[in-house]
Amino acid sequence: MAVPMVQLAPDLSVSRLCFGTMTLGEQNTLPQSFRLLDAAFEAGVNFLDSAEMYPVPQRRQTQGRSEEYIGRWMRARNVPRDRIVLATKVTGPSGQMTWIRGGPKSLDANNILEAINDSYVPMFGETDYDPRRQYGSVAIEEQLDALGKAVDSGKIRYIGLSNETPYGVMKFLHISNYMQSSPRIITVQNSYNLLCRNFDCGLAECCHHESISLLAYSPMAMGILSGKYFSAGGGPSDARMNLFRGRYSEGESRYNLSNVTLKAAVEDYINIARKFGLSPASLAIAFVLIHPLVASAVFGATKVWQLREVVEARNVHLTSEMTAEINKVHARYPNPCP
């Protein structure tokens, strides 16, 4: 049975599992990337997620390679363009990636349009807003106007936000409502998993009332929910948190393996999975997919067997007993990964 579909817009249908491609070109070679994309497509996944900065950890030598590998795969496999829904993201200001347009100082029209052609929020893994760290502010009107031009020219179909706050979502919606011909926000891509349910604290209410779907990234919490990092030896040497230890500050800031609360929560979730005869991965993916506002779970995989395990999780049904036990663990260890 193929991965089920969901209607994001009247003319936009996507699979409920979205293959995140940020490992393509770094952890995965071109042939390996082709095999992963083949397996995802054969399983009925028509939704691919990328970003102009990918792969990660981001560096000058590999920037743009994930998008390139997707394009090379589509050409090599003769995949019709209308069979794939490709989501990608513009690099925002961070002060780090100087090789991307000199290090974007802001998300202004030039940066947006240049990213398509060739408002600060807390960055990845942060929970507190610090006004002292605000980057150059750009009018949302300017951003929406640039995106609207890209829609009108046929370069993109719809727009969404990523790593956004309730204030940011509502501000974009408020302005788009009075801007003539402004494209409407239809999705927000934020982290959501058993270890990070911050979406439910404010942003879920906005999305519910404004008919915005969540594209939940990191449903496996960067693989931590599999339990592999807390096994004997600390997990496989080629697992991302081991392979890039000390080089992946964004991931390590959120997923701190030395956090005792994090470890305790993961152990409890693994025990729930075992109690009900599930793999930890199946429990993690199924939990995300039952959320009424989640349109698609954006997952990553570096091996075909990992991808297939995620795809199989679409058949898992979480009972009320299972969700009650999950919520008890969440009450004990609320959001150990921000």
Short mmCIF file of C-alpha atoms in Angstrom, two decimals:
data_model
loop_
_atom_site.label_atom_id
_atom_site.label_comp_id
_atom_site.label_asym_id
_atom_site.label_seq_id
_atom_site.Cartn_x
_atom_site.Cartn_y
_atom_site.Cartn_z
CA MET A 1 0.00 0.00 0.00
CA ALA A 2 1.41 3.37 -1.04
CA VAL A 3 1.95 6.21 1.40
CA PRO A 4 -1.40 8.04 1.76
CA MET A 5 -1.86 11.53 0.35
CA VAL A 6 -3.18 14.77 1.80
CA GLN A 7 -4.56 17.85 0.07
CA LEU A 8 -2.48 20.91 0.98
CA ALA A 9 -4.34 23.11 -1.49
CA PRO A 10 -7.08 22.52 -4.07
CA ASP A 11 -4.50 21.63 -6.72
CA LEU A 12 -1.70 20.37 -4.48
CA SER A 13 -1.68 16.80 -3.17
CA VAL A 14 1.33 15.52 -1.22
CA SER A 15 2.30 12.30 0.52
CA ARG A 16 1.94 12.21 4.30
CA LEU A 17 5.60 11.34 4.48
CA CYS A 18 8.07 13.84 3.03
CA PHE A 19 11.65 12.76 2.33
CA GLY A 20 14.08 15.30 3.78
CA THR A 21 17.23 15.44 1.68
CA MET A 22 19.72 17.25 3.88
CA THR A 23 22.08 14.25 3.94
CA LEU A 24 22.32 13.98 0.15
CA GLY A 25 25.76 15.12 -0.91
CA GLU A 26 27.39 14.77 2.52
CA GLN A 27 26.52 11.53 4.28
CA ASN A 28 25.19 10.08 1.03
CA THR A 29 27.07 9.84 -2.25
CA LEU A 30 25.28 10.37 -5.57
CA PRO A 31 24.63 6.61 -6.13
CA GLN A 32 23.41 6.21 -2.55
CA SER A 33 21.18 9.27 -2.96
CA PHE A 34 19.68 7.79 -6.12
CA ARG A 35 18.87 4.55 -4.27
CA LEU A 36 17.17 6.45 -1.44
CA LEU A 37 15.16 8.60 -3.85
CA ASP A 38 14.21 5.49 -5.85
CA ALA A 39 12.96 3.73 -2.71
CA ALA A 40 10.98 6.76 -1.54
CA PHE A 41 9.36 7.30 -4.94
CA GLU A 42 8.49 3.61 -5.32
CA ALA A 43 6.80 3.71 -1.89
CA GLY A 44 4.55 6.55 -3.03
CA VAL A 45 6.45 9.48 -1.55
CA ASN A 46 5.97 12.40 -3.95
CA PHE A 47 7.06 15.12 -1.50
CA LEU A 48 10.75 16.08 -1.21
CA ASP A 49 12.17 18.71 1.12
CA SER A 50 15.43 20.55 0.60
CA ALA A 51 17.10 23.94 1.17
CA GLU A 52 19.64 26.02 -0.69
CA MET A 53 22.11 25.56 2.20
CA TYR A 54 21.92 21.73 2.20
CA PRO A 55 23.55 19.32 2.85
CA VAL A 56 24.38 19.57 6.53
CA PRO A 57 26.59 20.23 8.32
CA GLN A 58 26.67 23.20 5.98
CA ARG A 59 29.95 24.13 4.32
CA ARG A 60 31.13 26.03 1.29
CA GLN A 61 32.29 22.97 -0.66
CA THR A 62 28.94 21.17 -0.61
CA GLN A 63 26.37 23.99 -0.58
CA GLY A 64 23.56 23.32 -3.06
CA ARG A 65 24.48 19.69 -3.61
CA SER A 66 21.26 18.24 -2.17
CA GLU A 67 19.14 20.19 -4.63
CA GLU A 68 21.53 19.25 -7.42
CA TYR A 69 21.26 15.54 -6.59
CA ILE A 70 17.46 15.72 -6.70
CA GLY A 71 17.61 17.32 -10.13
CA ARG A 72 20.11 14.78 -11.42
CA TRP A 73 17.95 11.94 -10.12
CA MET A 74 14.81 13.29 -11.80
CA ARG A 75 16.66 13.66 -15.09
CA ALA A 76 18.33 10.24 -14.90
CA ARG A 77 15.08 8.48 -13.99
CA ASN A 78 12.92 10.53 -16.37
CA VAL A 79 10.59 11.46 -13.53
CA PRO A 80 7.90 13.83 -14.86
CA ARG A 81 8.13 17.18 -13.09
CA ASP A 82 4.46 17.06 -12.11
CA ARG A 83 5.01 13.79 -10.23
CA ILE A 84 7.19 15.48 -7.61
CA VAL A 85 6.36 18.25 -5.15
CA LEU A 86 9.64 19.89 -4.20
CA ALA A 87 9.85 22.17 -1.17
CA THR A 88 13.00 24.20 -0.65
CA LYS A 89 14.02 27.03 1.64
CA VAL A 90 15.83 30.36 1.37
CA THR A 91 18.78 30.84 3.72
CA GLY A 92 18.02 33.42 6.37
CA PRO A 93 20.47 35.65 8.23
CA SER A 94 22.82 33.77 10.52
CA GLY A 95 26.20 35.45 10.22
CA GLN A 96 27.79 32.06 9.48
CA MET A 97 27.25 30.99 5.88
CA THR A 98 29.29 33.72 4.22
CA TRP A 99 29.58 31.66 1.03
CA ILE A 100 25.86 32.18 0.33
CA ARG A 101 25.54 35.68 -1.11
CA GLY A 102 28.19 36.94 1.29
CA GLY A 103 26.18 35.75 4.28
CA PRO A 104 22.60 37.08 3.99
CA LYS A 105 22.09 40.02 6.31
CA SER A 106 18.34 39.83 5.91
CA LEU A 107 15.54 38.13 4.03
CA ASP A 108 15.01 41.02 1.64
CA ALA A 109 13.59 40.82 -1.87
CA ASN A 110 16.99 40.53 -3.51
CA ASN A 111 18.02 37.60 -1.33
CA ILE A 112 14.69 35.84 -1.81
CA LEU A 113 14.61 36.26 -5.56
CA GLU A 114 18.29 35.41 -5.98
CA ALA A 115 17.79 32.25 -3.94
CA ILE A 116 14.81 31.25 -6.09
CA ASN A 117 16.62 32.06 -9.33
CA ASP A 118 20.20 30.54 -9.17
CA SER A 119 11.82 39.65 10.87
CA TYR A 120 14.11 37.66 12.95
CA VAL A 121 12.87 34.58 14.87
CA PRO A 122 14.78 32.39 17.38
CA MET A 123 17.25 30.24 15.50
CA PHE A 124 17.37 26.44 15.41
CA GLY A 125 17.28 24.94 18.89
CA GLU A 126 16.52 28.15 20.79
CA THR A 127 13.37 28.88 22.76
CA ASP A 128 13.84 32.42 24.04
CA TYR A 129 13.48 35.65 22.09
CA ASP A 130 16.38 38.02 22.69
CA PRO A 131 15.82 41.47 21.13
CA ARG A 132 19.55 42.21 21.42
CA ARG A 133 20.22 39.55 18.78
CA GLN A 134 17.77 40.79 16.18
CA TYR A 135 19.08 40.88 12.64
CA GLY A 136 18.27 43.64 10.18
CA SER A 137 14.51 43.88 9.92
CA VAL A 138 12.90 43.65 6.48
CA ALA A 139 9.30 44.58 5.87
CA ILE A 140 7.11 41.52 5.46
CA GLU A 141 5.43 43.36 2.59
CA GLU A 142 8.75 43.26 0.71
CA GLN A 143 9.16 39.54 1.34
CA LEU A 144 5.61 38.71 0.27
CA ASP A 145 5.91 40.88 -2.82
CA ALA A 146 9.06 39.04 -3.89
CA LEU A 147 7.47 35.66 -3.27
CA GLY A 148 4.33 36.76 -5.11
CA LYS A 149 6.41 37.64 -8.16
CA ALA A 150 8.00 34.20 -8.06
CA VAL A 151 4.55 32.60 -7.93
CA ASP A 152 3.30 34.74 -10.80
CA SER A 153 6.31 33.79 -12.92
CA GLY A 154 5.67 30.08 -12.30
CA LYS A 155 8.92 29.46 -10.44
CA ILE A 156 7.15 28.37 -7.26
CA ARG A 157 3.56 27.27 -6.61
CA TYR A 158 2.90 27.99 -2.94
CA ILE A 159 4.77 29.47 0.00
CA GLY A 160 5.30 28.39 3.58
CA LEU A 161 7.26 29.43 6.65
CA SER A 162 9.89 27.51 8.58
CA ASN A 163 11.09 27.67 12.20
CA GLU A 164 8.47 30.34 12.78
CA THR A 165 6.78 31.65 15.90
CA PRO A 166 3.07 32.32 16.52
CA TYR A 167 3.76 36.06 16.21
CA GLY A 168 5.56 35.56 12.89
CA VAL A 169 2.82 33.38 11.41
CA MET A 170 0.06 35.77 12.38
CA LYS A 171 2.01 38.82 11.18
CA PHE A 172 2.56 37.25 7.76
CA LEU A 173 -1.12 36.32 7.53
CA HIS A 174 -2.32 39.74 8.64
CA ILE A 175 -0.22 41.53 6.02
CA SER A 176 -0.99 39.06 3.24
CA ASN A 177 -4.71 39.58 3.83
CA TYR A 178 -4.59 43.23 2.83
CA MET A 179 -1.87 43.02 0.15
CA GLN A 180 -3.42 42.67 -3.27
CA SER A 181 -2.39 39.49 -5.09
CA SER A 182 -0.24 38.38 -2.15
CA PRO A 183 0.35 34.61 -1.95
CA ARG A 184 -1.16 32.97 1.12
CA ILE A 185 0.88 30.97 3.62
CA ILE A 186 -0.34 27.36 3.49
CA THR A 187 2.27 25.56 5.62
CA VAL A 188 4.73 26.04 8.44
CA GLN A 189 7.69 23.69 8.80
CA ASN A 190 8.72 23.36 12.43
CA SER A 191 10.19 20.58 14.51
CA TYR A 192 7.68 18.20 16.09
CA ASN A 193 8.38 14.88 17.78
CA LEU A 194 8.03 13.02 21.07
CA LEU A 195 10.85 15.11 22.54
CA CYS A 196 9.70 18.45 21.16
CA ARG A 197 6.03 19.35 21.26
CA ASN A 198 6.50 23.12 21.47
CA PHE A 199 4.26 23.52 18.40
CA ASP A 200 1.27 22.73 20.62
CA CYS A 201 2.00 25.73 22.87
CA GLY A 202 0.55 28.56 20.82
CA LEU A 203 1.44 27.86 17.22
CA ALA A 204 -1.07 25.01 16.94
CA GLU A 205 -3.91 27.39 17.81
CA CYS A 206 -2.80 29.80 15.07
CA CYS A 207 -2.55 27.03 12.48
CA HIS A 208 -5.91 25.54 13.42
CA HIS A 209 -7.85 28.79 13.08
CA GLU A 210 -5.98 29.94 9.98
CA SER A 211 -6.07 26.58 8.12
CA ILE A 212 -2.29 26.20 7.98
CA SER A 213 -0.78 22.72 7.88
CA LEU A 214 2.29 21.67 9.84
CA LEU A 215 5.13 20.00 7.97
CA ALA A 216 6.71 18.33 10.98
CA TYR A 217 10.45 17.96 10.56
CA SER A 218 12.75 15.80 12.66
CA PRO A 219 10.02 13.31 13.68
CA MET A 220 12.78 10.96 14.88
CA ALA A 221 14.63 13.76 16.72
CA MET A 222 17.68 13.30 14.49
CA GLY A 223 17.59 9.55 15.12
CA ILE A 224 17.73 9.84 18.89
CA LEU A 225 14.28 8.29 19.32
CA SER A 226 15.58 5.06 17.79
CA GLY A 227 17.64 4.67 20.97
CA LYS A 228 20.84 3.98 19.04
CA TYR A 229 22.87 6.72 20.73
CA PHE A 230 22.19 5.24 24.17
CA SER A 231 23.12 1.69 23.20
CA ALA A 232 26.43 0.05 24.02
CA GLY A 233 29.23 1.97 22.38
CA GLY A 234 27.10 5.03 21.75
CA GLY A 235 25.65 3.88 18.47
CA PRO A 236 27.07 3.42 14.96
CA SER A 237 30.13 5.49 14.08
CA ASP A 238 28.43 6.71 10.90
CA ALA A 239 25.33 7.99 12.73
CA ARG A 240 25.05 11.76 12.26
CA MET A 241 25.58 12.81 15.88
CA ASN A 242 28.74 10.66 16.03
CA LEU A 243 30.05 11.34 12.54
CA PHE A 244 29.86 15.12 12.92
CA ARG A 245 30.48 15.43 16.65
CA GLY A 246 31.77 18.89 17.42
CA ARG A 247 31.05 20.08 13.87
CA TYR A 248 27.27 20.32 13.96
CA SER A 249 26.57 23.04 16.50
CA GLU A 250 22.95 23.57 15.42
CA GLY A 251 22.03 19.92 15.91
CA GLU A 252 24.03 19.47 19.09
CA SER A 253 22.52 22.57 20.68
CA ARG A 254 19.08 21.03 20.42
CA TYR A 255 19.88 17.33 20.81
CA ASN A 256 22.32 17.25 23.71
CA LEU A 257 23.11 13.57 24.27
CA SER A 258 24.58 14.30 27.70
CA ASN A 259 21.23 15.62 28.93
CA VAL A 260 20.03 13.11 31.55
CA THR A 261 16.40 14.19 31.12
CA LEU A 262 16.63 13.55 27.39
CA LYS A 263 18.05 10.07 27.98
CA ALA A 264 15.37 9.21 30.55
CA ALA A 265 12.59 10.32 28.21
CA VAL A 266 13.98 8.31 25.29
CA GLU A 267 14.27 5.19 27.46
CA ASP A 268 10.64 5.56 28.55
CA TYR A 269 9.41 5.97 24.97
CA ILE A 270 11.42 2.93 23.89
CA ASN A 271 9.84 0.91 26.70
CA ILE A 272 6.36 1.94 25.48
CA ALA A 273 7.25 0.78 21.98
CA ARG A 274 8.48 -2.57 23.27
CA LYS A 275 5.40 -3.03 25.46
CA PHE A 276 3.14 -2.77 22.42
CA GLY A 277 5.36 -4.70 20.04
CA LEU A 278 6.51 -1.74 17.98
CA SER A 279 9.90 -0.49 16.90
CA PRO A 280 10.87 2.82 18.49
CA ALA A 281 10.91 4.38 15.00
CA SER A 282 7.36 3.22 14.32
CA LEU A 283 6.12 4.71 17.57
CA ALA A 284 7.85 8.03 16.87
CA ILE A 285 6.54 8.39 13.31
CA ALA A 286 3.02 7.21 14.16
CA PHE A 287 2.84 9.73 17.00
CA VAL A 288 3.60 12.61 14.63
CA LEU A 289 1.17 11.42 11.94
CA ILE A 290 -1.83 11.28 14.30
CA HIS A 291 -1.60 15.00 15.03
CA PRO A 292 -4.64 16.59 13.36
CA LEU A 293 -2.64 19.55 12.05
CA VAL A 294 0.27 17.53 10.61
CA ALA A 295 -0.06 17.22 6.85
CA SER A 296 3.27 15.47 6.34
CA ALA A 297 6.18 14.28 8.45
CA VAL A 298 9.55 15.34 7.01
CA PHE A 299 11.91 12.46 7.73
CA GLY A 300 15.53 11.76 6.89
CA ALA A 301 17.30 8.52 6.10
CA THR A 302 20.82 7.63 5.04
CA LYS A 303 20.10 3.95 4.38
CA VAL A 304 17.32 2.28 2.42
CA TRP A 305 16.32 0.05 5.35
CA GLN A 306 15.82 3.15 7.51
CA LEU A 307 13.61 4.70 4.86
CA ARG A 308 11.53 1.54 4.57
CA GLU A 309 11.09 1.38 8.35
CA VAL A 310 9.70 4.91 8.34
CA VAL A 311 7.39 4.11 5.42
CA GLU A 312 6.07 1.03 7.22
CA ALA A 313 5.20 3.18 10.24
CA ARG A 314 2.31 4.65 8.22
CA ASN A 315 0.39 1.44 9.01
CA VAL A 316 0.79 1.75 12.79
CA HIS A 317 -2.33 2.70 14.72
CA LEU A 318 -1.82 4.25 18.13
CA THR A 319 -4.55 3.25 20.56
CA SER A 320 -5.86 5.47 23.33
CA GLU A 321 -3.87 3.34 25.80
CA MET A 322 -0.65 4.02 23.88
CA THR A 323 -1.23 7.76 23.64
CA ALA A 324 -2.11 7.91 27.34
CA GLU A 325 1.25 6.33 28.21
CA ILE A 326 3.04 8.68 25.81
CA ASN A 327 1.40 11.67 27.47
CA LYS A 328 2.46 10.46 30.93
CA VAL A 329 6.09 10.44 29.81
CA HIS A 330 5.65 13.88 28.26
CA ALA A 331 4.25 15.17 31.54
CA ARG A 332 7.34 13.86 33.36
CA TYR A 333 9.83 15.15 30.81
CA PRO A 334 8.21 17.98 28.84
CA ASN A 335 10.11 18.96 25.70
CA PRO A 336 13.72 18.06 26.60
CA CYS A 337 14.71 19.05 23.05
CA PRO A 338 13.64 22.65 22.36
#
